mmCIF file of C-alpha atoms in Angstrom:
data_model
loop_
_atom_site.group_PDB
_atom_site.id
_atom_site.type_symbol
_atom_site.label_atom_id
_atom_site.label_comp_id
_atom_site.label_asym_id
_atom_site.label_seq_id
_atom_site.Cartn_x
_atom_site.Cartn_y
_atom_site.Cartn_z
ATOM 1 C CA MET A 175 11.332 -24.656 16.696
ATOM 2 C CA ARG A 176 11.270 -24.874 12.886
ATOM 3 C CA VAL A 177 12.123 -21.213 11.219
ATOM 4 C CA THR A 178 11.864 -21.646 7.660
ATOM 5 C CA TYR A 179 9.133 -21.264 4.943
ATOM 6 C CA HIS A 180 8.159 -23.958 2.398
ATOM 7 C CA GLN A 181 5.776 -23.818 -0.489
ATOM 8 C CA ASP A 182 3.243 -25.977 0.997
ATOM 9 C CA ASP A 183 3.234 -23.940 3.902
ATOM 10 C CA ALA A 184 1.087 -20.960 1.891
ATOM 11 C CA ARG A 185 -2.289 -22.373 3.430
ATOM 12 C CA SER A 186 -1.535 -22.496 7.075
ATOM 13 C CA TRP A 187 0.566 -19.238 6.471
ATOM 14 C CA ASP A 188 -2.583 -17.389 5.548
ATOM 15 C CA LYS A 189 -4.592 -19.005 7.950
ATOM 16 C CA TYR A 190 -2.444 -17.784 10.717
ATOM 17 C CA VAL A 191 -2.239 -14.120 9.242
ATOM 18 C CA ALA A 192 -6.146 -14.086 9.437
ATOM 19 C CA SER A 193 -6.066 -15.113 12.945
ATOM 20 C CA ASN A 194 -3.476 -12.740 14.211
ATOM 21 C CA PRO A 195 -4.699 -8.879 14.736
ATOM 22 C CA ARG A 196 -1.023 -7.789 13.405
ATOM 23 C CA GLY A 197 -1.578 -9.728 10.108
ATOM 24 C CA THR A 198 -2.124 -7.614 6.859
ATOM 25 C CA LEU A 199 -3.128 -8.119 3.255
ATOM 26 C CA PHE A 200 0.791 -7.431 2.700
ATOM 27 C CA HIS A 201 1.463 -10.536 4.804
ATOM 28 C CA THR A 202 -0.521 -12.812 3.026
ATOM 29 C CA SER A 203 1.045 -15.615 0.584
ATOM 30 C CA GLY A 204 -0.885 -13.955 -2.239
ATOM 31 C CA TRP A 205 1.208 -10.347 -1.614
ATOM 32 C CA LYS A 206 4.323 -12.458 -2.051
ATOM 33 C CA ARG A 207 3.387 -14.167 -5.386
ATOM 34 C CA VAL A 208 2.211 -10.588 -7.047
ATOM 35 C CA ILE A 209 5.537 -9.067 -5.746
ATOM 36 C CA GLU A 210 7.834 -12.016 -6.528
ATOM 37 C CA LYS A 211 6.236 -12.296 -10.363
ATOM 38 C CA THR A 212 5.989 -8.752 -10.851
ATOM 39 C CA PHE A 213 9.536 -7.086 -9.764
ATOM 40 C CA TRP A 214 11.329 -10.145 -9.337
ATOM 41 C CA TYR A 215 12.603 -9.540 -5.844
ATOM 42 C CA ARG A 216 13.863 -12.836 -4.192
ATOM 43 C CA PRO A 217 11.585 -13.814 -1.220
ATOM 44 C CA TYR A 218 12.857 -15.006 2.304
ATOM 45 C CA TYR A 219 9.654 -16.054 4.137
ATOM 46 C CA LEU A 220 10.364 -16.878 7.766
ATOM 47 C CA LEU A 221 7.951 -18.560 10.046
ATOM 48 C CA VAL A 222 8.316 -20.006 13.887
ATOM 49 C CA GLU A 223 6.454 -23.228 14.040
ATOM 50 C CA ASP A 224 6.129 -25.148 17.162
ATOM 51 C CA TYR A 225 5.014 -28.836 17.434
ATOM 52 C CA GLY A 226 3.127 -28.249 14.119
ATOM 53 C CA THR A 227 1.519 -25.048 15.288
ATOM 54 C CA ILE A 228 2.381 -21.515 13.886
ATOM 55 C CA LYS A 229 3.789 -19.061 16.407
ATOM 56 C CA GLY A 230 4.777 -16.310 14.119
ATOM 57 C CA CYS A 231 5.647 -14.912 10.592
ATOM 58 C CA LEU A 232 7.802 -12.683 8.677
ATOM 59 C CA PRO A 233 7.853 -12.168 5.161
ATOM 60 C CA LEU A 234 10.963 -10.454 3.446
ATOM 61 C CA PHE A 235 12.373 -9.623 0.146
ATOM 62 C CA HIS A 236 15.754 -8.928 -0.952
ATOM 63 C CA THR A 237 15.599 -5.707 -2.857
ATOM 64 C CA ARG A 238 18.833 -5.657 -4.509
ATOM 65 C CA LEU A 239 19.536 -3.235 -7.198
ATOM 66 C CA TRP A 240 23.000 -2.430 -7.653
ATOM 67 C CA PRO A 241 24.454 0.265 -7.413
ATOM 68 C CA PHE A 242 21.443 1.789 -5.515
ATOM 69 C CA HIS A 243 20.704 -0.281 -2.719
ATOM 70 C CA ASN A 244 20.960 -3.965 -1.373
ATOM 71 C CA GLY A 245 18.218 -4.115 1.766
ATOM 72 C CA LEU A 246 16.015 -6.650 3.326
ATOM 73 C CA MET A 247 12.471 -5.351 3.545
ATOM 74 C CA SER A 248 9.199 -6.446 4.895
ATOM 75 C CA VAL A 249 7.738 -5.649 2.385
ATOM 76 C CA PRO A 250 8.095 -3.867 -0.812
ATOM 77 C CA PHE A 251 5.052 -1.601 -1.833
ATOM 78 C CA GLY A 252 3.075 -2.568 1.625
ATOM 79 C CA MET A 253 2.331 -0.485 4.063
ATOM 80 C CA ALA A 254 2.987 -2.578 6.497
ATOM 81 C CA ALA A 255 3.864 -6.266 7.479
ATOM 82 C CA GLY A 256 6.617 -6.427 9.856
ATOM 83 C CA ILE A 257 6.927 -9.140 12.536
ATOM 84 C CA CYS A 258 3.542 -10.808 13.428
ATOM 85 C CA ALA A 259 3.965 -13.213 16.046
ATOM 86 C CA ASP A 260 2.122 -14.677 19.407
ATOM 87 C CA ASP A 261 4.463 -13.672 21.753
ATOM 88 C CA GLU A 262 8.134 -12.145 22.862
ATOM 89 C CA THR A 263 9.602 -15.652 22.283
ATOM 90 C CA ALA A 264 8.511 -16.262 18.269
ATOM 91 C CA ALA A 265 9.286 -12.449 17.744
ATOM 92 C CA SER A 266 12.422 -12.670 18.893
ATOM 93 C CA ALA A 267 13.353 -15.982 17.088
ATOM 94 C CA LEU A 268 12.304 -14.069 13.725
ATOM 95 C CA LEU A 269 14.011 -10.989 14.659
ATOM 96 C CA GLU A 270 17.333 -12.901 14.940
ATOM 97 C CA GLU A 271 16.882 -15.249 11.787
ATOM 98 C CA ALA A 272 16.232 -11.864 9.822
ATOM 99 C CA ARG A 273 19.258 -10.516 11.291
ATOM 100 C CA ARG A 274 21.181 -13.728 10.604
ATOM 101 C CA LEU A 275 19.790 -13.482 6.859
ATOM 102 C CA THR A 276 20.434 -9.812 6.680
ATOM 103 C CA GLY A 277 24.483 -10.961 7.203
ATOM 104 C CA ARG A 278 24.522 -13.817 4.931
ATOM 105 C CA LEU A 279 23.179 -12.019 2.126
ATOM 106 C CA GLY A 280 25.352 -9.048 2.467
ATOM 107 C CA ALA A 281 22.398 -6.618 2.843
ATOM 108 C CA THR A 282 23.140 -3.210 4.260
ATOM 109 C CA TYR A 283 20.037 -3.304 6.107
ATOM 110 C CA LEU A 284 17.103 -4.304 7.317
ATOM 111 C CA GLU A 285 13.922 -3.008 6.976
ATOM 112 C CA LEU A 286 10.626 -3.970 8.700
ATOM 113 C CA ARG A 287 7.375 -2.173 8.288
ATOM 114 C CA HIS A 288 5.981 -2.257 11.393
ATOM 115 C CA ALA A 289 2.124 -0.995 11.750
ATOM 116 C CA GLN A 290 2.294 -0.900 15.923
ATOM 117 C CA ALA A 291 4.914 -0.183 18.336
ATOM 118 C CA ASN A 292 7.342 -2.635 20.038
ATOM 119 C CA ASN A 293 10.244 -3.496 22.287
ATOM 120 C CA PHE A 294 12.521 -3.951 19.696
ATOM 121 C CA GLN A 295 15.793 -2.071 19.997
ATOM 122 C CA LEU A 296 16.299 -0.749 16.268
ATOM 123 C CA GLU A 297 16.573 2.212 14.749
ATOM 124 C CA THR A 298 12.888 3.331 14.141
ATOM 125 C CA GLN A 299 12.184 6.042 11.076
ATOM 126 C CA ASP A 300 8.272 8.061 11.122
ATOM 127 C CA LEU A 301 8.415 8.503 7.747
ATOM 128 C CA TYR A 302 5.088 7.460 6.661
ATOM 129 C CA TYR A 303 1.559 7.790 8.894
ATOM 130 C CA THR A 304 -1.154 5.964 8.850
ATOM 131 C CA PHE A 305 -5.172 7.106 8.444
ATOM 132 C CA GLU A 306 -8.222 4.658 9.732
ATOM 133 C CA ARG A 307 -11.549 5.550 11.045
ATOM 134 C CA GLU A 308 -14.308 3.436 11.791
ATOM 135 C CA ILE A 309 -17.090 2.537 9.148
ATOM 136 C CA PHE A 310 -20.692 3.464 10.947
ATOM 137 C CA GLU A 311 -23.446 0.987 10.179
ATOM 138 C CA ASP A 312 -25.752 3.829 8.183
ATOM 139 C CA ASP A 313 -24.686 6.615 5.688
ATOM 140 C CA GLU A 314 -26.212 9.647 7.722
ATOM 141 C CA LYS A 315 -23.520 8.327 10.899
ATOM 142 C CA ASN A 316 -20.627 8.200 8.026
ATOM 143 C CA MET A 317 -21.365 11.406 6.391
ATOM 144 C CA ALA A 318 -21.656 13.405 10.075
ATOM 145 C CA ALA A 319 -18.081 12.015 11.032
ATOM 146 C CA ILE A 320 -16.656 13.863 7.870
ATOM 147 C CA PRO A 321 -15.706 17.307 8.835
ATOM 148 C CA ARG A 322 -17.744 20.601 7.621
ATOM 149 C CA LYS A 323 -15.612 21.516 4.692
ATOM 150 C CA GLN A 324 -15.274 17.895 3.156
ATOM 151 C CA ARG A 325 -18.956 17.334 3.559
ATOM 152 C CA ARG A 326 -19.348 20.368 1.202
ATOM 153 C CA MET A 327 -17.105 19.223 -1.448
ATOM 154 C CA VAL A 328 -18.947 15.618 -1.416
ATOM 155 C CA ARG A 329 -22.285 17.485 -1.900
ATOM 156 C CA GLU A 330 -20.755 20.034 -4.611
ATOM 157 C CA GLY A 331 -19.830 16.407 -6.435
ATOM 158 C CA ILE A 332 -23.574 15.435 -5.722
ATOM 159 C CA LYS A 333 -24.560 18.649 -7.471
ATOM 160 C CA ALA A 334 -22.465 18.120 -10.269
ATOM 161 C CA GLY A 335 -24.378 14.856 -11.086
ATOM 162 C CA LEU A 336 -21.249 12.433 -10.514
ATOM 163 C CA THR A 337 -22.104 8.890 -10.105
ATOM 164 C CA ALA A 338 -20.003 6.082 -9.115
ATOM 165 C CA THR A 339 -19.965 2.349 -10.383
ATOM 166 C CA VAL A 340 -18.299 -0.516 -8.822
ATOM 167 C CA SER A 341 -17.024 -3.632 -10.537
ATOM 168 C CA ARG A 342 -14.452 -6.482 -11.108
ATOM 169 C CA SER A 343 -14.264 -6.297 -14.898
ATOM 170 C CA PRO A 344 -11.475 -6.163 -17.366
ATOM 171 C CA GLU A 345 -12.622 -3.070 -19.340
ATOM 172 C CA ASP A 346 -13.006 -1.116 -15.842
ATOM 173 C CA PHE A 347 -9.561 -2.278 -14.728
ATOM 174 C CA ARG A 348 -8.048 -0.863 -18.071
ATOM 175 C CA ALA A 349 -9.655 2.645 -17.858
ATOM 176 C CA PHE A 350 -8.683 2.571 -13.678
ATOM 177 C CA TYR A 351 -5.020 2.184 -15.356
ATOM 178 C CA GLU A 352 -5.042 5.115 -17.631
ATOM 179 C CA ILE A 353 -6.483 7.181 -15.167
ATOM 180 C CA TYR A 354 -4.024 6.048 -12.722
ATOM 181 C CA ALA A 355 -0.996 6.499 -14.520
ATOM 182 C CA HIS A 356 -2.223 10.029 -15.595
ATOM 183 C CA SER A 357 -2.309 11.101 -11.919
ATOM 184 C CA VAL A 358 0.712 9.803 -10.526
ATOM 185 C CA ARG A 359 2.611 11.544 -13.436
ATOM 186 C CA ASN A 360 1.120 14.647 -12.477
ATOM 187 C CA LEU A 361 2.292 14.038 -9.211
ATOM 188 C CA GLY A 362 6.383 13.431 -10.406
ATOM 189 C CA THR A 363 5.798 9.692 -9.526
ATOM 190 C CA PRO A 364 6.573 6.580 -11.312
ATOM 191 C CA VAL A 365 3.912 4.542 -12.590
ATOM 192 C CA PHE A 366 3.795 0.739 -11.565
ATOM 193 C CA PRO A 367 3.559 -1.971 -14.688
ATOM 194 C CA ILE A 368 0.313 -2.866 -15.625
ATOM 195 C CA ARG A 369 1.078 -6.517 -14.815
ATOM 196 C CA TYR A 370 1.400 -5.272 -11.576
ATOM 197 C CA PHE A 371 -2.402 -4.619 -10.763
ATOM 198 C CA GLN A 372 -3.018 -7.524 -13.354
ATOM 199 C CA ALA A 373 -1.311 -10.006 -10.806
ATOM 200 C CA LEU A 374 -3.352 -8.361 -7.929
ATOM 201 C CA PHE A 375 -6.663 -8.776 -9.390
ATOM 202 C CA GLN A 376 -5.552 -12.199 -10.240
ATOM 203 C CA GLU A 377 -4.239 -12.800 -6.619
ATOM 204 C CA PHE A 378 -7.455 -11.090 -5.059
ATOM 205 C CA PRO A 379 -10.555 -11.522 -6.969
ATOM 206 C CA GLU A 380 -12.930 -11.258 -4.306
ATOM 207 C CA ARG A 381 -10.883 -9.020 -2.320
ATOM 208 C CA CYS A 382 -10.666 -6.204 -4.940
ATOM 209 C CA ILE A 383 -12.828 -3.603 -6.438
ATOM 210 C CA ILE A 384 -12.784 -0.973 -9.111
ATOM 211 C CA LEU A 385 -14.809 1.904 -8.021
ATOM 212 C CA SER A 386 -14.917 4.536 -10.786
ATOM 213 C CA VAL A 387 -16.429 8.207 -10.685
ATOM 214 C CA TRP A 388 -18.890 8.967 -13.882
ATOM 215 C CA HIS A 389 -19.356 12.600 -15.354
ATOM 216 C CA GLU A 390 -21.962 12.095 -17.512
ATOM 217 C CA THR A 391 -20.417 9.403 -19.697
ATOM 218 C CA ILE A 392 -16.842 10.264 -19.142
ATOM 219 C CA ARG A 393 -14.848 8.241 -16.479
ATOM 220 C CA VAL A 394 -13.357 10.977 -14.432
ATOM 221 C CA ALA A 395 -11.861 9.138 -11.756
ATOM 222 C CA ALA A 396 -11.410 5.917 -10.404
ATOM 223 C CA VAL A 397 -9.688 3.448 -7.568
ATOM 224 C CA MET A 398 -8.929 0.049 -6.903
ATOM 225 C CA ALA A 399 -9.669 -1.050 -3.381
ATOM 226 C CA PHE A 400 -9.476 -3.763 -1.491
ATOM 227 C CA SER A 401 -10.833 -5.764 1.500
ATOM 228 C CA HIS A 402 -8.949 -8.038 4.016
ATOM 229 C CA MET A 403 -10.933 -9.075 7.053
ATOM 230 C CA ASP A 404 -13.264 -6.313 8.320
ATOM 231 C CA ARG A 405 -11.268 -3.277 6.560
ATOM 232 C CA LEU A 406 -11.623 -1.482 3.164
ATOM 233 C CA MET A 407 -8.505 -0.388 1.843
ATOM 234 C CA PRO A 408 -8.554 2.185 -1.342
ATOM 235 C CA LEU A 409 -4.519 1.191 -2.429
ATOM 236 C CA TYR A 410 -4.308 3.125 -5.817
ATOM 237 C CA GLY A 411 -6.344 5.662 -7.182
ATOM 238 C CA GLY A 412 -6.703 9.003 -9.547
ATOM 239 C CA SER A 413 -8.665 11.412 -11.175
ATOM 240 C CA LEU A 414 -8.836 13.555 -14.470
ATOM 241 C CA ARG A 415 -7.342 16.953 -13.661
ATOM 242 C CA SER A 416 -9.786 18.754 -15.715
ATOM 243 C CA TYR A 417 -12.422 17.583 -13.714
ATOM 244 C CA GLN A 418 -11.383 18.305 -10.196
ATOM 245 C CA ARG A 419 -13.009 21.202 -10.269
ATOM 246 C CA TYR A 420 -16.512 18.858 -9.412
ATOM 247 C CA ALA A 421 -14.479 17.927 -6.376
ATOM 248 C CA VAL A 422 -13.903 13.831 -8.020
ATOM 249 C CA ASN A 423 -11.656 12.645 -4.943
ATOM 250 C CA ASP A 424 -14.179 13.622 -2.101
ATOM 251 C CA PHE A 425 -16.828 12.195 -3.861
ATOM 252 C CA MET A 426 -15.248 9.015 -4.776
ATOM 253 C CA TYR A 427 -14.211 8.125 -1.343
ATOM 254 C CA TRP A 428 -17.640 9.065 0.072
ATOM 255 C CA GLU A 429 -18.830 6.566 -2.765
ATOM 256 C CA LEU A 430 -16.227 4.081 -1.832
ATOM 257 C CA MET A 431 -16.845 4.285 2.120
ATOM 258 C CA ARG A 432 -20.880 3.843 1.209
ATOM 259 C CA TYR A 433 -19.684 0.663 -0.570
ATOM 260 C CA GLY A 434 -17.983 -0.550 2.473
ATOM 261 C CA CYS A 435 -20.974 0.288 4.826
ATOM 262 C CA ALA A 436 -23.152 -1.706 2.249
ATOM 263 C CA GLN A 437 -20.833 -4.707 2.829
ATOM 264 C CA GLY A 438 -20.245 -4.640 6.302
ATOM 265 C CA LEU A 439 -17.180 -3.490 6.801
ATOM 266 C CA LYS A 440 -15.666 -1.805 9.783
ATOM 267 C CA ILE A 441 -12.537 -0.035 9.320
ATOM 268 C CA PHE A 442 -12.035 2.689 6.429
ATOM 269 C CA ASP A 443 -8.113 2.072 5.924
ATOM 270 C CA PHE A 444 -6.648 5.307 3.662
ATOM 271 C CA GLY A 445 -3.508 4.027 3.335
ATOM 272 C CA ARG A 446 -0.085 5.253 4.261
ATOM 273 C CA SER A 447 1.050 8.883 3.494
ATOM 274 C CA LYS A 448 4.088 10.723 4.027
ATOM 275 C CA LYS A 449 4.026 14.359 6.171
ATOM 276 C CA GLY A 450 4.059 17.155 3.964
ATOM 277 C CA THR A 451 2.704 15.710 1.011
ATOM 278 C CA GLY A 452 -0.980 16.776 -0.459
ATOM 279 C CA ALA A 453 -2.429 13.198 0.476
ATOM 280 C CA PHE A 454 -1.805 13.433 3.715
ATOM 281 C CA ASP A 455 -3.298 16.986 4.199
ATOM 282 C CA PHE A 456 -6.361 15.545 2.150
ATOM 283 C CA LYS A 457 -6.612 12.391 4.441
ATOM 284 C CA ARG A 458 -6.368 14.462 7.607
ATOM 285 C CA HIS A 459 -8.650 17.226 6.598
ATOM 286 C CA TRP A 460 -11.345 14.237 5.788
ATOM 287 C CA GLY A 461 -11.010 13.944 9.965
ATOM 288 C CA PHE A 462 -8.521 10.820 10.082
ATOM 289 C CA GLU A 463 -6.230 11.095 12.570
ATOM 290 C CA PRO A 464 -2.764 10.557 11.175
ATOM 291 C CA ARG A 465 -0.907 8.047 13.110
ATOM 292 C CA ALA A 466 3.039 7.588 12.703
ATOM 293 C CA LEU A 467 4.108 3.879 11.490
ATOM 294 C CA PRO A 468 7.405 2.617 12.916
ATOM 295 C CA TYR A 469 9.606 1.459 10.771
ATOM 296 C CA GLN A 470 12.340 0.012 11.778
ATOM 297 C CA TYR A 471 15.781 -0.776 10.846
ATOM 298 C CA TYR A 472 18.972 -3.226 11.497
ATOM 299 C CA LEU A 473 22.016 -1.607 9.835
ATOM 300 C CA PRO A 474 24.828 -4.306 10.321
ATOM 301 C CA ARG A 475 27.484 -2.176 8.869
ATOM 302 C CA GLY A 476 26.197 0.913 10.679
ATOM 303 C CA GLY A 477 25.514 4.196 8.983
ATOM 304 C CA SER A 478 22.496 6.192 8.268
ATOM 305 C CA ILE A 479 19.009 4.846 7.889
ATOM 306 C CA PRO A 480 18.404 4.474 3.790
ATOM 307 C CA ASN A 481 16.551 7.479 2.084
ATOM 308 C CA VAL A 482 15.254 5.420 -0.775
ATOM 309 C CA ASN A 483 12.054 7.603 -1.355
ATOM 310 C CA PRO A 484 10.863 10.224 -3.678
ATOM 311 C CA LEU A 485 10.548 13.070 -1.026
ATOM 312 C CA ASN A 486 14.441 13.053 -0.842
ATOM 313 C CA PRO A 487 15.465 16.648 -1.699
ATOM 314 C CA LYS A 488 18.280 14.812 -4.420
ATOM 315 C CA TYR A 489 15.101 13.789 -6.509
ATOM 316 C CA ARG A 490 13.253 17.147 -6.808
ATOM 317 C CA PHE A 491 14.916 18.088 -10.222
ATOM 318 C CA PHE A 492 14.184 14.788 -11.337
ATOM 319 C CA ILE A 493 10.287 14.964 -9.890
ATOM 320 C CA ALA A 494 9.991 17.857 -11.823
ATOM 321 C CA ALA A 495 11.032 16.609 -15.422
ATOM 322 C CA TRP A 496 8.696 13.604 -14.864
ATOM 323 C CA LYS A 497 5.833 15.964 -14.426
ATOM 324 C CA LYS A 498 6.245 17.315 -18.108
ATOM 325 C CA LEU A 499 7.127 14.430 -20.274
ATOM 326 C CA PRO A 500 4.316 12.836 -22.418
ATOM 327 C CA LEU A 501 2.180 10.399 -20.537
ATOM 328 C CA GLU A 502 3.038 7.635 -22.862
ATOM 329 C CA ALA A 503 6.760 8.325 -22.289
ATOM 330 C CA THR A 504 5.885 7.764 -18.646
ATOM 331 C CA LYS A 505 3.773 4.624 -18.817
ATOM 332 C CA ILE A 506 6.982 2.581 -20.745
ATOM 333 C CA LEU A 507 9.790 4.485 -18.225
ATOM 334 C CA GLY A 508 7.870 4.151 -15.004
ATOM 335 C CA PRO A 509 7.851 0.463 -14.741
ATOM 336 C CA VAL A 510 11.201 0.279 -15.195
ATOM 337 C CA LEU A 511 12.262 3.163 -12.315
ATOM 338 C CA VAL A 512 9.723 2.034 -10.055
ATOM 339 C CA ARG A 513 11.698 -0.987 -8.783
ATOM 340 C CA PHE A 514 14.038 1.694 -7.150
ATOM 341 C CA PHE A 515 11.949 2.811 -4.876
ATOM 342 C CA PRO A 516 10.199 -0.412 -2.920
#
């Protein structure tokens, strides 16, 4: 049994991820290359192979950022990419190797971002929740599944004359980034570097789209969405604050749902959000039931689960100050700071 990963394993790794129901976009070798080239974290990918057949995989990155934290994580900026295995034997082999690796690297914690519950005896934190719902075969059924208040908001956008376009062009990509940077600054969150989105475009050219919302000739909202297997995932989106009175966000996600329906996709995956945030409430009001993501931790030196996220109360002052910074300043500083919140 082999529990190592070689560069020439990428094709068979991705084939295995696509065949396993626990496999996600964040497990793929493409995500590995994006994170590796953008943030320079060191990857340690593990796989279990038995007589030439892969039985399980676990993508890990060492996110050592002295003096803030020193962790082994599966995976940075990914919603869920924990242990993916055919059986308990393979899963246990991956967990044991991950524990050994944590010790060898001197990491203070191992974080496994699982999407489903399991039998591992590990510390568990339900910080994030995921939101998923079926995409029905026609627009009428999809509209009927949206709660009444949000349906009214979608129709407000339609009445305001909003329109939507879908593309993969570099021009739309750059326009998306400007709107996204504007939105996350208003939330008090550091923006990702533009090279991160460029790398995503390069690695997933057939899975990635930009859906833009227009009010007359002005682009007022945009979302970068990905397809993986039968699901549609809007991972990054934003809107101009001055146009939110037209319900541009509700209209945008409705149009994205219509796109998924037209493409024959089956699951609308609204991504993860922290409880108590505006994003959490927005998704719940759309009729999506939150489901806790069981992120699990191995702490070789004991202590408490790390709390490296912007909702930590100790960051409250910095978040308030960030919202007041000029947009161009946040586009310079954000890519430096975002590495500390993987």
